PDB file of C-alpha atoms in Angstrom:
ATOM      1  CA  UNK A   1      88.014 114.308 123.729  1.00  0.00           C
ATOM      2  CA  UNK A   2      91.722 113.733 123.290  1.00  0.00           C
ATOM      3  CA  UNK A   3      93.983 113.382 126.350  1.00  0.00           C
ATOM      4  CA  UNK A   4      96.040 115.955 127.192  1.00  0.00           C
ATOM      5  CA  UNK A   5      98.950 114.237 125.955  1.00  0.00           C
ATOM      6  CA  UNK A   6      97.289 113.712 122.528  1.00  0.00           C
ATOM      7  CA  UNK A   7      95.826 117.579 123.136  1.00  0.00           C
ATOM      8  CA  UNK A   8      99.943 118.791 123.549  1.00  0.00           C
ATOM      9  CA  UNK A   9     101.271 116.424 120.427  1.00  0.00           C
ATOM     10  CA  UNK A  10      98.448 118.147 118.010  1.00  0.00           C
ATOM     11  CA  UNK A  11      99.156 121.383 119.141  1.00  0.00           C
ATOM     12  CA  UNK A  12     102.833 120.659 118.343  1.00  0.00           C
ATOM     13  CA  UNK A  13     102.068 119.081 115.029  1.00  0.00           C
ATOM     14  CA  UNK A  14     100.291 121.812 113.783  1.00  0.00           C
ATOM     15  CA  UNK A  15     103.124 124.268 114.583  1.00  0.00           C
ATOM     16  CA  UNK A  16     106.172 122.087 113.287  1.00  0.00           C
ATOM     17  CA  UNK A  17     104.024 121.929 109.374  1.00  0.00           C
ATOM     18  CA  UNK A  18     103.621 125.419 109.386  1.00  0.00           C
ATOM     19  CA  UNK A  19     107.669 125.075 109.279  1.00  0.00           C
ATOM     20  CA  UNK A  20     108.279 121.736 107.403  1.00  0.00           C
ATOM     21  CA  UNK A  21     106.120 122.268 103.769  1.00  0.00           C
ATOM     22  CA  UNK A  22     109.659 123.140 102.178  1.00  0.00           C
ATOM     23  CA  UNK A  23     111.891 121.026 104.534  1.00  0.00           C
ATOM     24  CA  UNK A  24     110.011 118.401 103.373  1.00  0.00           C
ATOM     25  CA  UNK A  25     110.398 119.156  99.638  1.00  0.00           C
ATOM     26  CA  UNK A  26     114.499 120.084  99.422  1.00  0.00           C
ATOM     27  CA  UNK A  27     115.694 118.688 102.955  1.00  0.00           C
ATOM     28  CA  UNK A  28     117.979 115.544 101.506  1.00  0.00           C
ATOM     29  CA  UNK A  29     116.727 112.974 103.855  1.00  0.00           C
ATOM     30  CA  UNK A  30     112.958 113.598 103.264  1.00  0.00           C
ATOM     31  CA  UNK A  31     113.777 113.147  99.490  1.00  0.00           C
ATOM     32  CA  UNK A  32     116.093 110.128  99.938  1.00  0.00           C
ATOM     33  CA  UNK A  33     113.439 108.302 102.731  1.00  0.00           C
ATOM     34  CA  UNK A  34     111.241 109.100  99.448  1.00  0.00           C
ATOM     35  CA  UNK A  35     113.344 107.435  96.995  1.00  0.00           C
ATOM     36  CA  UNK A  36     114.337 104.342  99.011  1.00  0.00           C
ATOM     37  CA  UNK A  37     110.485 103.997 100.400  1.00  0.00           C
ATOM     38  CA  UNK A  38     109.698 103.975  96.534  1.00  0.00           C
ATOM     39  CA  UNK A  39     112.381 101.321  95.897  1.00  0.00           C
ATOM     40  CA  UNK A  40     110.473  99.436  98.660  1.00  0.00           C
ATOM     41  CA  UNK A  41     107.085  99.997  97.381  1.00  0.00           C
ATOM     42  CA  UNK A  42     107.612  99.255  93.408  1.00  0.00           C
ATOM     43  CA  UNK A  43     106.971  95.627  93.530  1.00  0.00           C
ATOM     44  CA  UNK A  44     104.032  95.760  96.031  1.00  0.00           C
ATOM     45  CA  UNK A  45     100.163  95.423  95.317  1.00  0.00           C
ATOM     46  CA  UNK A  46      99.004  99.325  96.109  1.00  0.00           C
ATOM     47  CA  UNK A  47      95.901  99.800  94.774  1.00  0.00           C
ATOM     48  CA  UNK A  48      94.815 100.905  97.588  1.00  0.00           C
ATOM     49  CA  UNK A  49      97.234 103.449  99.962  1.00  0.00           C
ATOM     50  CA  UNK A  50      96.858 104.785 103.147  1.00  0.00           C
ATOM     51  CA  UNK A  51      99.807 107.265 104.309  1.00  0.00           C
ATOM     52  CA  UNK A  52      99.543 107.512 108.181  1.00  0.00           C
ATOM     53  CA  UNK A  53     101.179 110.706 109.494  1.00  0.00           C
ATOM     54  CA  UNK A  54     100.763 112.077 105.788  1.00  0.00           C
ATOM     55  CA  UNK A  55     101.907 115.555 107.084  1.00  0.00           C
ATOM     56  CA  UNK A  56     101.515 117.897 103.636  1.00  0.00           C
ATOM     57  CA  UNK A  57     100.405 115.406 101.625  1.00  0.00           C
ATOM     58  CA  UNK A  58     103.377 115.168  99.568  1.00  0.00           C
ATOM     59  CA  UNK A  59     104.254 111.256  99.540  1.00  0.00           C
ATOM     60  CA  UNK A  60     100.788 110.921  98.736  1.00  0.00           C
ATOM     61  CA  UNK A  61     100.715 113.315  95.433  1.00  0.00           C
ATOM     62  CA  UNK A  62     104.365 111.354  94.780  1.00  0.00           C
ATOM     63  CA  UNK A  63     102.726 107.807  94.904  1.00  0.00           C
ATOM     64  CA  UNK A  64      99.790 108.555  93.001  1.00  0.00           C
ATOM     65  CA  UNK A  65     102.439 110.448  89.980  1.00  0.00           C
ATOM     66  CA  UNK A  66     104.342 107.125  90.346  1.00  0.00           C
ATOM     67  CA  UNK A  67     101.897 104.748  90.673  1.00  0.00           C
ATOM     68  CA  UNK A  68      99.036 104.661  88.083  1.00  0.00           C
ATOM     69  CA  UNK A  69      97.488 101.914  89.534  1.00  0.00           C
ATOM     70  CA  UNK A  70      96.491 103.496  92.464  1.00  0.00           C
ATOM     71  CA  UNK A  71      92.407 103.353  92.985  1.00  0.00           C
ATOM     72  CA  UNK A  72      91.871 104.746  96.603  1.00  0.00           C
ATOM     73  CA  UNK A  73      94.456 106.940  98.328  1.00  0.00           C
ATOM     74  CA  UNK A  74      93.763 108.302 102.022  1.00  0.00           C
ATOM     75  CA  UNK A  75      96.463 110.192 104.392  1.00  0.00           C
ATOM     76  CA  UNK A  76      96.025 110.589 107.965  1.00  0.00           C
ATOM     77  CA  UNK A  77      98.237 112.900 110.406  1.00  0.00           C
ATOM     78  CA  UNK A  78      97.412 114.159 114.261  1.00  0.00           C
ATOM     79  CA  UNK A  79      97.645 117.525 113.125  1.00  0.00           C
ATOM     80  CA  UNK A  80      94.107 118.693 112.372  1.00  0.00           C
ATOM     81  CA  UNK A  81      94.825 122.251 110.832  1.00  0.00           C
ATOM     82  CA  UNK A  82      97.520 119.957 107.987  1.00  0.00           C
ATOM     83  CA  UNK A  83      94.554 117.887 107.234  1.00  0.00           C
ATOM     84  CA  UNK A  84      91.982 120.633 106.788  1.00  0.00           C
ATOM     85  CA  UNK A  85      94.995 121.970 104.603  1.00  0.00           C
ATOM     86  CA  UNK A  86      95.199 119.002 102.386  1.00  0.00           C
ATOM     87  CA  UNK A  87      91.251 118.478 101.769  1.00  0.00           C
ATOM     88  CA  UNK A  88      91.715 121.666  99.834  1.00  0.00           C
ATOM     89  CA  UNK A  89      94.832 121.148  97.940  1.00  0.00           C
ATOM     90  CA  UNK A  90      94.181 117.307  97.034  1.00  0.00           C
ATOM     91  CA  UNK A  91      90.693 116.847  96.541  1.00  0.00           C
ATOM     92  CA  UNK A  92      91.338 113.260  94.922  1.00  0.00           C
ATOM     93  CA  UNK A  93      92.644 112.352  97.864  1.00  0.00           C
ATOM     94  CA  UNK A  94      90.976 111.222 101.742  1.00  0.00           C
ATOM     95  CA  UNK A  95      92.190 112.876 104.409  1.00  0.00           C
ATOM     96  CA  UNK A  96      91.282 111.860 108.254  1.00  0.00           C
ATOM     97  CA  UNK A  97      92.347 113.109 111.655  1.00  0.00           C
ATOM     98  CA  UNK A  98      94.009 110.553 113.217  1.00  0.00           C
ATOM     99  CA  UNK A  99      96.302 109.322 116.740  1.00  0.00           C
ATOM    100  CA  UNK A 100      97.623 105.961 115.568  1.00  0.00           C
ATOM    101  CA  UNK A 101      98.241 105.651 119.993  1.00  0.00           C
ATOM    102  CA  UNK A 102      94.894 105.463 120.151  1.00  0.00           C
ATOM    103  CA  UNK A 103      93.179 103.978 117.155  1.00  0.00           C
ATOM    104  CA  UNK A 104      93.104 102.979 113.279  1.00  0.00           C
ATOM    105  CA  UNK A 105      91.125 104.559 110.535  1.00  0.00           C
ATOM    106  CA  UNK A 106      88.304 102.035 109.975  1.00  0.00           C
ATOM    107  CA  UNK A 107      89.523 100.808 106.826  1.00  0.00           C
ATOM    108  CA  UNK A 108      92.112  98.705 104.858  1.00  0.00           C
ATOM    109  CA  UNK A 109      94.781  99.253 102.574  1.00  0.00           C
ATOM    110  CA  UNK A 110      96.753  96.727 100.256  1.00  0.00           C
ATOM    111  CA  UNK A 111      99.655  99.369 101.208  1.00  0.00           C
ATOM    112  CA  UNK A 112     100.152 101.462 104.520  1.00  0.00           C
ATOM    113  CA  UNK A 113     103.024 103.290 104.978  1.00  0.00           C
ATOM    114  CA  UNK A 114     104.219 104.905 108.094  1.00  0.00           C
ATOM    115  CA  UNK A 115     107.497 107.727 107.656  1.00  0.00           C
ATOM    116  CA  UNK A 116     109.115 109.267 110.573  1.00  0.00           C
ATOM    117  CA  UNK A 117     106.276 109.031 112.822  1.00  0.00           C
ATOM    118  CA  UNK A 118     107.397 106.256 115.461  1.00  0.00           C
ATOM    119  CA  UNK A 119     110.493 108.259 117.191  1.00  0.00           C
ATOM    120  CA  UNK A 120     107.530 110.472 117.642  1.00  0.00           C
ATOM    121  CA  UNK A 121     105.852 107.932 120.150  1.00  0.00           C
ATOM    122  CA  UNK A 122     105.441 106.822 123.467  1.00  0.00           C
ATOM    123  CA  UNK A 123     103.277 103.759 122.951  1.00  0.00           C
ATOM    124  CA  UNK A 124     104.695 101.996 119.990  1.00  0.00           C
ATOM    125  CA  UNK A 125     103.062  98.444 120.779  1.00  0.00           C
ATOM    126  CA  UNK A 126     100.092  99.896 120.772  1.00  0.00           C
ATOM    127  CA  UNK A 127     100.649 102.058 117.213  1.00  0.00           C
ATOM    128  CA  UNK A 128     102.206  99.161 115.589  1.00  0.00           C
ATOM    129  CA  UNK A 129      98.473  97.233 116.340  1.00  0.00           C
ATOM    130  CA  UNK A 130      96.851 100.170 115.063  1.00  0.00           C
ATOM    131  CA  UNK A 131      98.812 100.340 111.642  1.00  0.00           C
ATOM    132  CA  UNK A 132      98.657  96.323 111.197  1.00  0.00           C
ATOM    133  CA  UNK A 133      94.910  96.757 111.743  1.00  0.00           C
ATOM    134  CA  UNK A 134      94.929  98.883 108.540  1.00  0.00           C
ATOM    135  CA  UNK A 135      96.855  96.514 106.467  1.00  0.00           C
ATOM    136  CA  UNK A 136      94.818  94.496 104.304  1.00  0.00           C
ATOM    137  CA  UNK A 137      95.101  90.093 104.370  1.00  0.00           C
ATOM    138  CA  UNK A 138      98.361  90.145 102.216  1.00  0.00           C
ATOM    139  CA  UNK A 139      98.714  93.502 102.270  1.00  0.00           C
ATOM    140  CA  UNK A 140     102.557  95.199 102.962  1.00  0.00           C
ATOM    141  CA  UNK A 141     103.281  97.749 106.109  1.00  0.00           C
ATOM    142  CA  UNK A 142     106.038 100.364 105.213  1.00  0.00           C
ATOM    143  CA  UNK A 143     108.147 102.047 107.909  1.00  0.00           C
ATOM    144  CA  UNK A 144     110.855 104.613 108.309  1.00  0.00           C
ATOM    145  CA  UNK A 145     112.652 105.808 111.260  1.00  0.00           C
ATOM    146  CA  UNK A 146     115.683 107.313 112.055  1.00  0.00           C
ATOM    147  CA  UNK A 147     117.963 104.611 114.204  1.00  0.00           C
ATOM    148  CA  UNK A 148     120.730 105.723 116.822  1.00  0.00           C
ATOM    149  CA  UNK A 149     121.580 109.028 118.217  1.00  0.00           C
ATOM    150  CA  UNK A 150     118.566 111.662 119.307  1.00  0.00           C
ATOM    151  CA  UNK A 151     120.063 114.867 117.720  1.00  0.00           C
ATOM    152  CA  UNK A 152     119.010 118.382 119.024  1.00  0.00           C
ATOM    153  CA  UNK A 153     117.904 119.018 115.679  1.00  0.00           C
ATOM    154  CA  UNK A 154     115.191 116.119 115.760  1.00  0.00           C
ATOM    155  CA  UNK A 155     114.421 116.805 119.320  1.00  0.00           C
ATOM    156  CA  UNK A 156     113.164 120.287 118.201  1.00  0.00           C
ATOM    157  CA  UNK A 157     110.844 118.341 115.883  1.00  0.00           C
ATOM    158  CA  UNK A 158     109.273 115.803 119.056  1.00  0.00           C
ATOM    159  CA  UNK A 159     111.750 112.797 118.369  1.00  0.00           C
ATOM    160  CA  UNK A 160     111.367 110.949 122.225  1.00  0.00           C
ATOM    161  CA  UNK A 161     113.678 107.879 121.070  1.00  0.00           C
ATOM    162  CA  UNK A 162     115.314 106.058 117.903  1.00  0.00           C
ATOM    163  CA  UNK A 163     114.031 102.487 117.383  1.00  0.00           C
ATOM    164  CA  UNK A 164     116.362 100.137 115.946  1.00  0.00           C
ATOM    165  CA  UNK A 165     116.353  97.014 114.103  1.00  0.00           C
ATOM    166  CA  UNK A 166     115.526  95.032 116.766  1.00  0.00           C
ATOM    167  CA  UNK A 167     112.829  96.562 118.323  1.00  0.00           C
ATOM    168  CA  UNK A 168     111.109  97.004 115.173  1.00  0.00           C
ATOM    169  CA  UNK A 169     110.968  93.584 114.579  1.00  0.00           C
ATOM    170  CA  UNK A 170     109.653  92.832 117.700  1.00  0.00           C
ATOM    171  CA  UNK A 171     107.162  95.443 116.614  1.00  0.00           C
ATOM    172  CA  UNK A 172     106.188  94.016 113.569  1.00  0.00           C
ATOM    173  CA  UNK A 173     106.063  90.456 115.169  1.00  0.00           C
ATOM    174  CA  UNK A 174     103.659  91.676 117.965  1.00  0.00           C
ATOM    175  CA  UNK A 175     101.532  92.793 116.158  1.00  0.00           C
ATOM    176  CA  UNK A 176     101.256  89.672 113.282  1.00  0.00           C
ATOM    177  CA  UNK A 177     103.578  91.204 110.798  1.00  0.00           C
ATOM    178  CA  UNK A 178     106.783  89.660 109.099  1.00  0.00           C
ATOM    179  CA  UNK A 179     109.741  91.634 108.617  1.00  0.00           C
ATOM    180  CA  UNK A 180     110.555  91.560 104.979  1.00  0.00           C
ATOM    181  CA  UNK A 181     113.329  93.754 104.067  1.00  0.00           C
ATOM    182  CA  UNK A 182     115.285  96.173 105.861  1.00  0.00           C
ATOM    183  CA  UNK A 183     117.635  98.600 105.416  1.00  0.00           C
ATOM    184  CA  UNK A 184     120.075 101.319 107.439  1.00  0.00           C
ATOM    185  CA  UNK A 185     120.818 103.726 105.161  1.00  0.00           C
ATOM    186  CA  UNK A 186     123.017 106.985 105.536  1.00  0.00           C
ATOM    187  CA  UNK A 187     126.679 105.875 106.533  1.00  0.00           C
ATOM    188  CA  UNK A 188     128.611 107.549 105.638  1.00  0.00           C
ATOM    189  CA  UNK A 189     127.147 110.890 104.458  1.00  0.00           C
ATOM    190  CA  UNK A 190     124.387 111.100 105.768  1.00  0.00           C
ATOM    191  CA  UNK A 191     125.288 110.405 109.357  1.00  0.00           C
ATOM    192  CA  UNK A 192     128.518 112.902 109.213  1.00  0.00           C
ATOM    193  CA  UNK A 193     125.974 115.870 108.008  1.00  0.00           C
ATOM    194  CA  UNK A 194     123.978 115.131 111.012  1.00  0.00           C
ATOM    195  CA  UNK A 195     126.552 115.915 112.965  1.00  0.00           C
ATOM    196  CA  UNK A 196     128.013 118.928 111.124  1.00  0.00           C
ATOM    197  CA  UNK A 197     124.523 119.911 111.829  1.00  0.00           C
ATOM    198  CA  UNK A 198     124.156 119.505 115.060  1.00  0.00           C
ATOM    199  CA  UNK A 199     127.351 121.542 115.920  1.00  0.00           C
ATOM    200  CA  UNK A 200     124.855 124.549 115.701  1.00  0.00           C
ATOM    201  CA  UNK A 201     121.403 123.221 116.033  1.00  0.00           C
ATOM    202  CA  UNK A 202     120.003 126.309 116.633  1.00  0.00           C
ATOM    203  CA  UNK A 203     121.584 128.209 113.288  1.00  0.00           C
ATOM    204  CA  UNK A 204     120.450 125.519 111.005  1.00  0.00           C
ATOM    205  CA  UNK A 205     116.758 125.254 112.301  1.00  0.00           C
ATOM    206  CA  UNK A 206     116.808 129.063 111.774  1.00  0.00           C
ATOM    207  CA  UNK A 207     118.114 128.706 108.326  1.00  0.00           C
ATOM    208  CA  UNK A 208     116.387 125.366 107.128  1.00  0.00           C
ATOM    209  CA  UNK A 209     113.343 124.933 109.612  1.00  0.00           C
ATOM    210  CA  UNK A 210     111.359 127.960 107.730  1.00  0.00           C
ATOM    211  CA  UNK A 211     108.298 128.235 105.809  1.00  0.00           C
ATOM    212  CA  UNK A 212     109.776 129.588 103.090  1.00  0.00           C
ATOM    213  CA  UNK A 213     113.195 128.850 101.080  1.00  0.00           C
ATOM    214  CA  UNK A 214     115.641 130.751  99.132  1.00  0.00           C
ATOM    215  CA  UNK A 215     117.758 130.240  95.981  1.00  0.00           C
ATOM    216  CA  UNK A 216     120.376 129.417  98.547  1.00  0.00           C
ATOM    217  CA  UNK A 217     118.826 126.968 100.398  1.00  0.00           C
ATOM    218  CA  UNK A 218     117.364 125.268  97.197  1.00  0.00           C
ATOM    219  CA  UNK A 219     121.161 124.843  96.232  1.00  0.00           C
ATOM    220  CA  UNK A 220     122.525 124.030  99.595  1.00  0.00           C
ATOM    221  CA  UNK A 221     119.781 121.147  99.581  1.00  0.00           C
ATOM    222  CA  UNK A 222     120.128 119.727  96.191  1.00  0.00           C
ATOM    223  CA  UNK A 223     123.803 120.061  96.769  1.00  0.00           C
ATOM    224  CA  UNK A 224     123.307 117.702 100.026  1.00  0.00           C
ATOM    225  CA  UNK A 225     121.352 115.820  98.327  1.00  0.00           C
ATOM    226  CA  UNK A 226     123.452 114.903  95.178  1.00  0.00           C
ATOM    227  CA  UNK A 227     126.204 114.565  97.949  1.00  0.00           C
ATOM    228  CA  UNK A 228     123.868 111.419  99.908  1.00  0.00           C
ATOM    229  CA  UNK A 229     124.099 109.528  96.505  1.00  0.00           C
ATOM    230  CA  UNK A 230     127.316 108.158  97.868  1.00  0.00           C
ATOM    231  CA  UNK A 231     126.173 106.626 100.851  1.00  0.00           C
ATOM    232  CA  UNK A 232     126.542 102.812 100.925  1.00  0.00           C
ATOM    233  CA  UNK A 233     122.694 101.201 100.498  1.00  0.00           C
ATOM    234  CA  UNK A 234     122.668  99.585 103.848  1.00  0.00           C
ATOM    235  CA  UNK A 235     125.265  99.251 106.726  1.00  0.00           C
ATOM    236  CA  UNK A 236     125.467  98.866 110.504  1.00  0.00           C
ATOM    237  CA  UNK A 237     126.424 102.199 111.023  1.00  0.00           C
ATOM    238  CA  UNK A 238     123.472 103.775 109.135  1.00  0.00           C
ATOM    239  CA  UNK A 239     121.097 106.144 111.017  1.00  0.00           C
ATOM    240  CA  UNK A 240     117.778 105.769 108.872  1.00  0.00           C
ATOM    241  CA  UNK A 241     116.025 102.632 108.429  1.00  0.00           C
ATOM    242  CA  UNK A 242     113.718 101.148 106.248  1.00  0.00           C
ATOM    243  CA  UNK A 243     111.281  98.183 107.081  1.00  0.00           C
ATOM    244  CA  UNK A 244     108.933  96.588 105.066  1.00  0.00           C
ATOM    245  CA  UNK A 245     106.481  94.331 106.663  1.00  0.00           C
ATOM    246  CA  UNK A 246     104.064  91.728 105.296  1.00  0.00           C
ATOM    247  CA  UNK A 247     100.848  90.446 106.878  1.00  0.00           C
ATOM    248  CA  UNK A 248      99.311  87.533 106.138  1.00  0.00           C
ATOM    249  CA  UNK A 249      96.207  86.431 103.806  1.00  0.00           C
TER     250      UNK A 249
END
């Protein structure tokens, strides 16, 4: 049986992708954490991929577009109604219930990639075991986080706390990983439409945190995300980072 902790985060999981299926697909940061993930991932062994905290599925179906060479392709999220969700709109694909706090799917992966799931945590040490555990001997660990200020916004979505740089290499490092490359992306576009957001949380989760979009909000979306082309590829003052961790053969 779960804890009741574990109990509370699934219940909240399962409510937050009823709302996210087209965040995910237009919002500009989901589709520039895609790009720049990609950028990370082109030059790494994948044929095997496990996506932990695989939400809708959608990196996966990305990847597996992108990446011919993909053999064996599993995603696993704490929400249990998304993954019943997925098993019947990618049947190519695994799909596994899983709290990286508490365990890792028995398995390995030449590629595991973890996106905007560790601000979700409390025990991060013990996750960052979890996800090494999965990695296969030379395999690559990919994760994304947003670094720096808690915004009501991402509070509404379960953020607890921003890592940054530092702590995730102490991450990786505890749990027998090297930092490879990293990046801090979103200064200074990115980080100045948080904050126009933020000014009224509570209008743009009602306009953008919705299960269904408009014409409008496909345009303001595309526009934003045209717009985060001009952010510099890595600087201090970024608020999203990228880290790509290797484990040894």
């Amino acid at each position: 049986m779960p804890t009741t902790a574990a109990h509370n985060n699934r219940e909240i999981h399962n409510r937050l992708w009823r709302e996210l299926t087209p965040f995910i697909r237009y919002n500009r940061g989901a589709r520039h954490r895609r790009r720049i993930l990609f950028q990370l991932a082109d030059d790494l062994p994948k044929r095997s991929v496990i996506d932990v905290g695989c939400g809708n599925g959608e990196l996966l179906r990305l990847m597996r577009a992108r990446y011919p060479e993909i053999q064996r392709a599993t995603g696993a999220d704490l929400s249990d109604a998304v993954v019943e969700q997925n098993r019947r709109a990618f049947p190519e694909f695994d799909f596994e219930v899983l709290d990286i706090e508490r365990e890792a799917l028995p398995q390995q992966a030449e590629l595991v990639t973890c996106a905007e799931v560790i601000e979700h945590l409390d025990t991060r040490e013990t996750a960052f075991a979890h996800l090494a555990a999965m990695v296969a001997p030379g395999g690559a660990l990919i994760v994304t986080c947003p670094t720096g200020k808690v915004f009501p916004t991402e509070k509404h979505f379960g953020h607890t706390t921003h890592p940054d740089l530092r702590e995730l290499e102490a991450l990786g490092k505890t749990a027998g990983l090297s930092l490879d490359r990293v990046q801090n992306w979103g200064f200074p576009v990115y980080r100045l439409t948080k904050w126009l957001t933020n000014l009224n949380p509570e209008l743009a989760l009602r306009k953008f945190a919705v299960d269904h979009y408009g014409p409008a909000q496909v345009f303001v979306s595309g526009a934003l995300y045209v717009a985060n082309f001009l952010n510099v590829p890595s600087s201090s003052h970024g608020c999203q980072l990228f880290a790509r961790y290797r484990k040894p053969r």
